[in-house]
Every structure is written in C-alpha cells, then in structure tokens.
Coordinates of C-alpha atoms in Angstrom, one line a residue:
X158 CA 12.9 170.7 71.0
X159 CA 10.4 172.5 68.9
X160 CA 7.2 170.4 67.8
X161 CA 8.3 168.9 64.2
X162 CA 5.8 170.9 62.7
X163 CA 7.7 174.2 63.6
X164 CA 10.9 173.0 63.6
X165 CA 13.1 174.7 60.8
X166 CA 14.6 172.3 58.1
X167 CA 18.5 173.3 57.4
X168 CA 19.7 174.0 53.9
X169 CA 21.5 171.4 52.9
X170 CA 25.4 171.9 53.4
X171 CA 24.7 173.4 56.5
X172 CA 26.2 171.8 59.7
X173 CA 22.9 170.8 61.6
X174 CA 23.7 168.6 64.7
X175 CA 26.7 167.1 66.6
X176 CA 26.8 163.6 68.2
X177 CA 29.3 161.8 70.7
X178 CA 29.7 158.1 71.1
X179 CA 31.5 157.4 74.8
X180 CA 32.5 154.4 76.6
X181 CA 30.5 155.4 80.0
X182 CA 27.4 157.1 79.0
X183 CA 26.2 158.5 82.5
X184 CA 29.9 159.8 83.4
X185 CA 29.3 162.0 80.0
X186 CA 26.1 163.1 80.9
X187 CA 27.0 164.2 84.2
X188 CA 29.9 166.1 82.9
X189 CA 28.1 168.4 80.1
X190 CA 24.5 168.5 82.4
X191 CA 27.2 170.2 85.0
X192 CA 28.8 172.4 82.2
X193 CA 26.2 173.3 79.7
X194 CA 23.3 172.6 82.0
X195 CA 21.9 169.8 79.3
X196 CA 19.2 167.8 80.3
X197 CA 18.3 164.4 78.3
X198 CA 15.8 162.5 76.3
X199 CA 15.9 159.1 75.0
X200 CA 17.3 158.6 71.1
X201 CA 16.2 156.4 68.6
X202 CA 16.3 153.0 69.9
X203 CA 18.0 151.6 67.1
X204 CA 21.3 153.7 67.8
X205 CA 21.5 151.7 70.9
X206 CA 22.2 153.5 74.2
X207 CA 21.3 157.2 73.3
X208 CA 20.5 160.2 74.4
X209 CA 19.7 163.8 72.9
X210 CA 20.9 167.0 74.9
X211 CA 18.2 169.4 75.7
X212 CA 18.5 173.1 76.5
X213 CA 15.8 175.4 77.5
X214 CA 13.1 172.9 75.9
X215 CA 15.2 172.5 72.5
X216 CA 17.3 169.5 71.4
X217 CA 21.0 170.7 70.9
X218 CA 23.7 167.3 70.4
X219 CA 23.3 163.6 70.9
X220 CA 25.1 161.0 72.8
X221 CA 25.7 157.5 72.6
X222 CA 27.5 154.8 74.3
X223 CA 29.8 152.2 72.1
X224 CA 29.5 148.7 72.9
X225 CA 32.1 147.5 75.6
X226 CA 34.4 145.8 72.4
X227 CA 34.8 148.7 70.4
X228 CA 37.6 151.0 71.2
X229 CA 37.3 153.7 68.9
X230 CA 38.3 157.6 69.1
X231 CA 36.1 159.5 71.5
X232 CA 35.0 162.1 69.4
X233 CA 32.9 165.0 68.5
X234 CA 30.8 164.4 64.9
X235 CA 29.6 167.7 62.9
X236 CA 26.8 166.3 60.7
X237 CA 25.6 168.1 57.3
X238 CA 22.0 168.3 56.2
X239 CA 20.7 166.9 52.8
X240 CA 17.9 166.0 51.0
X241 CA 18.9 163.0 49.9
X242 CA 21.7 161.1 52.1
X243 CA 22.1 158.3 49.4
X244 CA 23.1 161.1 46.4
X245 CA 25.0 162.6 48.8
X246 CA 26.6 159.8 49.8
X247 CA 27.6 159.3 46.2
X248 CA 29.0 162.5 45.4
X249 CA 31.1 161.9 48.4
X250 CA 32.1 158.9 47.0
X251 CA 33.1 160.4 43.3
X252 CA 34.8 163.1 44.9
X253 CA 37.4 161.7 46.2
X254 CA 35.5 160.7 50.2
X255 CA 34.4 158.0 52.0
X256 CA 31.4 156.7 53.4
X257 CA 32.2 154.3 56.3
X258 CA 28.7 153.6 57.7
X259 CA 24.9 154.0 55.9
X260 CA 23.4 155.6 54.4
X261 CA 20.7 154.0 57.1
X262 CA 17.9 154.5 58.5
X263 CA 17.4 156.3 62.1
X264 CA 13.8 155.8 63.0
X265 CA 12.2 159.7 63.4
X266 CA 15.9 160.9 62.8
X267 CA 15.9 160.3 59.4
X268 CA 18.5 159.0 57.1
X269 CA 22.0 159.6 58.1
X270 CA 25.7 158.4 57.2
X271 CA 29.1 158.5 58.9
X272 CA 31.8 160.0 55.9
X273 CA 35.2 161.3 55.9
X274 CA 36.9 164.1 53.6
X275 CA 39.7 163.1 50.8
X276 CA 42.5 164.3 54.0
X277 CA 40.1 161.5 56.4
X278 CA 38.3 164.3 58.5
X279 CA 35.1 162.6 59.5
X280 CA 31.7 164.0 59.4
X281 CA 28.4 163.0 59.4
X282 CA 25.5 163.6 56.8
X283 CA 21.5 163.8 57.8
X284 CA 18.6 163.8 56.2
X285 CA 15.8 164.8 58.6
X286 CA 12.4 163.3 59.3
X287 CA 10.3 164.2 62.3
X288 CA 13.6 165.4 64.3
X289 CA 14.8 168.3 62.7
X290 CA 18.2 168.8 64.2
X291 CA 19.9 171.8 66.2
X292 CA 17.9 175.0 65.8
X293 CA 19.0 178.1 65.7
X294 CA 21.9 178.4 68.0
X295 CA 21.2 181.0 70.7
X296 CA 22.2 180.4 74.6
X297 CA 24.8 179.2 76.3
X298 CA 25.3 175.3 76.0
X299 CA 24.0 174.9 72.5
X300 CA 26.4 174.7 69.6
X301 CA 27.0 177.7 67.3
X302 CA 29.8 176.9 64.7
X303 CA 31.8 174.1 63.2
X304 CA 35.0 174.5 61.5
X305 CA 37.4 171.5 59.7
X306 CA 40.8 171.6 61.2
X307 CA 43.1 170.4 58.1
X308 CA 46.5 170.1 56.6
X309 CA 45.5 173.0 53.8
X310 CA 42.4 174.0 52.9
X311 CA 42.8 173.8 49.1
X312 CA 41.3 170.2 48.0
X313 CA 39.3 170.2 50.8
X314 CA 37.6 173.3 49.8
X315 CA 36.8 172.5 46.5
X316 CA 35.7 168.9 47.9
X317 CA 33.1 170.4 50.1
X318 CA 31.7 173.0 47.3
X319 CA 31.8 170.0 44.8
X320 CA 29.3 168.1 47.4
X321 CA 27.3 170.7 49.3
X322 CA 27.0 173.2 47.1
X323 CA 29.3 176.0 49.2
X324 CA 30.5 179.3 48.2
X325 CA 34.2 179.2 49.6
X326 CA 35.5 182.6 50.3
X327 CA 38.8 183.3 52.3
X328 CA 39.7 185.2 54.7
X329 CA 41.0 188.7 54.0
X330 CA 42.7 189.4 57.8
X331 CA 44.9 188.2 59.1
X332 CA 48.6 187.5 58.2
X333 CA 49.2 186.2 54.9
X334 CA 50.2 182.6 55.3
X335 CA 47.3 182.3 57.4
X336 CA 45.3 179.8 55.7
X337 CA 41.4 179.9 56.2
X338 CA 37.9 179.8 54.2
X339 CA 34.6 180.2 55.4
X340 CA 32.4 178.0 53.4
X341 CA 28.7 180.1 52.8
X342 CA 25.6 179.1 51.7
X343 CA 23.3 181.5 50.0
X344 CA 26.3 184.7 51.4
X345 CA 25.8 183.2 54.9
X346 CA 28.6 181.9 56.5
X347 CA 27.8 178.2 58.0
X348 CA 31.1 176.6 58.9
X349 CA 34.9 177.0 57.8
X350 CA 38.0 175.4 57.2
X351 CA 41.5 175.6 59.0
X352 CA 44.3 174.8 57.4
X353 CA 47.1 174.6 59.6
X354 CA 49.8 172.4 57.5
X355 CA 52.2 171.0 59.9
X356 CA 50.4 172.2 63.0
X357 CA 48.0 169.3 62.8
X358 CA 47.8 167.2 65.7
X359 CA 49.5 164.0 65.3
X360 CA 46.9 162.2 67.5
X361 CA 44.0 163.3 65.8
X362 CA 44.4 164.1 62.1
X363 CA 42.4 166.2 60.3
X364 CA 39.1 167.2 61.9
X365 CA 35.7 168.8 62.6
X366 CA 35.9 171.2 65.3
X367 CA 32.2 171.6 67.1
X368 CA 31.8 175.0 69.0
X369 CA 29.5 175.9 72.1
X370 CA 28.4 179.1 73.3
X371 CA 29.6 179.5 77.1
X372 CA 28.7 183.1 78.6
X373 CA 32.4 183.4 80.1
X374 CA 35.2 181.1 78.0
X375 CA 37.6 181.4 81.3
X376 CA 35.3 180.2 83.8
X377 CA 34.0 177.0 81.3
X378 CA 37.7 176.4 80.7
X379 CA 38.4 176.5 84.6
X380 CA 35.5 173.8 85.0
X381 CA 36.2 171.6 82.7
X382 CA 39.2 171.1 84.8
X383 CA 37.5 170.8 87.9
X384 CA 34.9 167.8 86.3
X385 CA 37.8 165.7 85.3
X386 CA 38.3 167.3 81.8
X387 CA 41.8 169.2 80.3
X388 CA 42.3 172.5 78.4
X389 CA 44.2 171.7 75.6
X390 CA 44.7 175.5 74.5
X391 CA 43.9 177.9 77.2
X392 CA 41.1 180.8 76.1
X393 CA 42.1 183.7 73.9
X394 CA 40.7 185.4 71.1
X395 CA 40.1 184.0 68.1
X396 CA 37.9 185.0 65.1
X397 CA 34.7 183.5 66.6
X398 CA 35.3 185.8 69.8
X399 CA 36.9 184.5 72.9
X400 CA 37.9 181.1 72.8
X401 CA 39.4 177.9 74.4
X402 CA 40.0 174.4 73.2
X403 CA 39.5 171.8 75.7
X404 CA 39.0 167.6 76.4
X405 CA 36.4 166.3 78.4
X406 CA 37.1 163.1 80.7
X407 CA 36.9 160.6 78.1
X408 CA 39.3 162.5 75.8
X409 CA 36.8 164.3 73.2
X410 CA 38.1 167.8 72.1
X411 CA 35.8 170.9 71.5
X412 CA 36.0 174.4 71.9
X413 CA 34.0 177.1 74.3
X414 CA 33.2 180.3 73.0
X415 CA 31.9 183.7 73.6
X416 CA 30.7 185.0 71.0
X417 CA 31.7 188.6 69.7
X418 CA 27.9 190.2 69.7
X419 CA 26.5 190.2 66.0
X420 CA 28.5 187.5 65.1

C-alpha cells in the first residue's frame, strides 16, 4: 500500500475494504495468490492470524483465520468508512441495526465494528488510522464495487441513507419489477442494493456482495473451478459488465467482473 501519508481517506458511507475470516488460512491464501495474484503482509496482531492482500504494492482485502472452536459462515465482509465508529455505531443502533462486535480498537487499523442491517445483512464499519483501506480500485485482483443482495430494497434504503448519509436513486432500466438503487455519495455512485424478494438464497440471507476486477470473467470462473472453488452462476452480463458469481474452497461467495470501460 501507499505510505499513510499519501494514502486517500474514504468519505464516509463509502465501502472502503473487504475482509475474510477462514478456517485454513494458507489454503485461502494459495487460492486467491493463484487467482488474483495477491501477495501478503502481516495484520494487526491483535486480529489474531491475519493477513492483508497486496496487489501491485497496494493493500486490497484482509484475511483472517477463526479459532479451531468457532464454526461460523465463511464469508465476505464489505466494511464502511466513518469518522467516528462509536456514533456510527449508534445510529445503527437507533435505526433499527445491530452491532454484534466493537466498536474496538485495531492497532494502526483504526476503529472498526462488525453490524448488520434491520433484514441481518452484515457489514463492517471502519474508522481509519495509519491504514487507510482499499484505494482506488484499478487492476485486476483488487475489489471495485459492493452491492447488498436483499429481500426489497425499501427499508434498507432508507436505513442506509439514515446512517451514511447516501443519496438513493433507482434504477431507470431495466424491467419494471426490477428492484434496484444505487446508493451515491456526493452524485457518485459507491455501492447498491439488490432486492430480489423471494429469490434470496435460503442458505445465506440477505447480504453484501464484494466485487473483483478479473481481465476475462470466463477464464476466472473456469479457475476457480480448477483450485477447488464452484461457480454458483455462470458469467453473463450484468449492469457492472460481464459477470459471474462464484464460491471459493471454503464456501465464501463473491463475484468476478469485467468491467464495461468508463464504468
């Protein structure tokens, strides 16, 4: 990454890093170092076995090992930035979320909290210190959008603008029951929210989807296959540009994209 000093601070509301916690940390590493071409760093020690991603000199996702008794959901985490993670953490709180861990304190990270929606979509919030986050999102391998996967996007919508501060703004294509908002900060988009009623996945709920550029969505799809991994819905083209949802070994779902240029 960036030396702190010219690393950029994210407006608050904006989705600014996404962290993984496995049950076999080198097995994970191997399979996104083979995919993305990551290389790694140590984390904060107090985050116990950690490690942050790095692309092309820049630090792009984390990824952390539970201890061997917990058995939760392997699972991609979309983290916020704010100013103040304890206010935030508040507002969450009278809006109708909740805040299951923190806020608490990350060593150079900064302040950060695990949170979920009024529907239970999880989501992280971080206030920076020395490490700044994701930077701008550029080559392949580093992630480039985030989008909440949701029964409607109604309560949700107004839950996030309530909290971050978003402009919500639907989507004008598309057929009409086709329920979508970007949420913008400042008239630039910075993440979105599904809603696909019915269509939720039973096994996971309502959820933050983390994007990565790939520079061919067929061929990453193909691979993750080949390193142990699943494609949960083959590529095709969506309003990002050419994607593909898939699972790596330990079962965490994410999607590849290319990117539609200017987008």
């Amino acid at each position: 990454m960036t030396e702190a000093a010219t690393a950029t601070r994210h407006t608050p509301g904006t989705p600014c890093w996404v962290s993984l916690m496995v049950h076999s940390l080198g097995t994970t590493e191997d399979f996104y170092a083979d995919l993305f071409g990551w290389e790694y760093v140590p984390g904060p020690e107090q985050l116990g076995p950690y490690v942050r991603a790095v692309l092309n000199g820049q630090e792009v996702a984390g990824i952390g090992e539970m201890p061997p008794d917990r058995h939760l959901p392997v699972a991609w985490t979309t983290y916020l930035a704010t100013d103040d993670a304890d206010v935030s953490a508040e507002a969450i709180r009278s809006c109708g979320g909740t805040v299951a861990v923190g806020p608490l304190d990350g060593g150079d990270a900064g302040r950060v909290a695990i949170c979920s929606d009024p529907l239970g979509a999880i989501f992280g919030l971080w206030q920076a210190r020395g490490h700044m986050g994701t930077q701008q999102p550029g080559p392949p391998g580093t992630p480039v959008w985030n989008e909440l996967i949701t029964q409607d996007t109604s309560t949700v919508g107004k839950f996030y603008q309530h909290v971050f501060g978003h402009e919500v703004q639907t989507h004008a294509s598309g057929p009409d029951d086709f329920d979508y908002l970007t949420l913008q900060l400042g008239g630039r988009p910075v993440a979105a929210i599904h809603g696909v009623g019915r269509s939720l996945p039973h096994d996971r709920g309502p959820h933050w989807m983390a994007y990565f550029e790939v520079e061919d969505t067929d061929a990453a799809a193909a691979r993750v296959e080949e390193l142990g991994g699943r494609v949960v819905e083959p590529p095709r083209e969506g309003i990002k540009g050419r994607v593909a949802t898939v699972a790596d070994p330990e079962g965490a779902v994410f999607t590849v994209v290319r990117s539609r240029r200017g987008d």
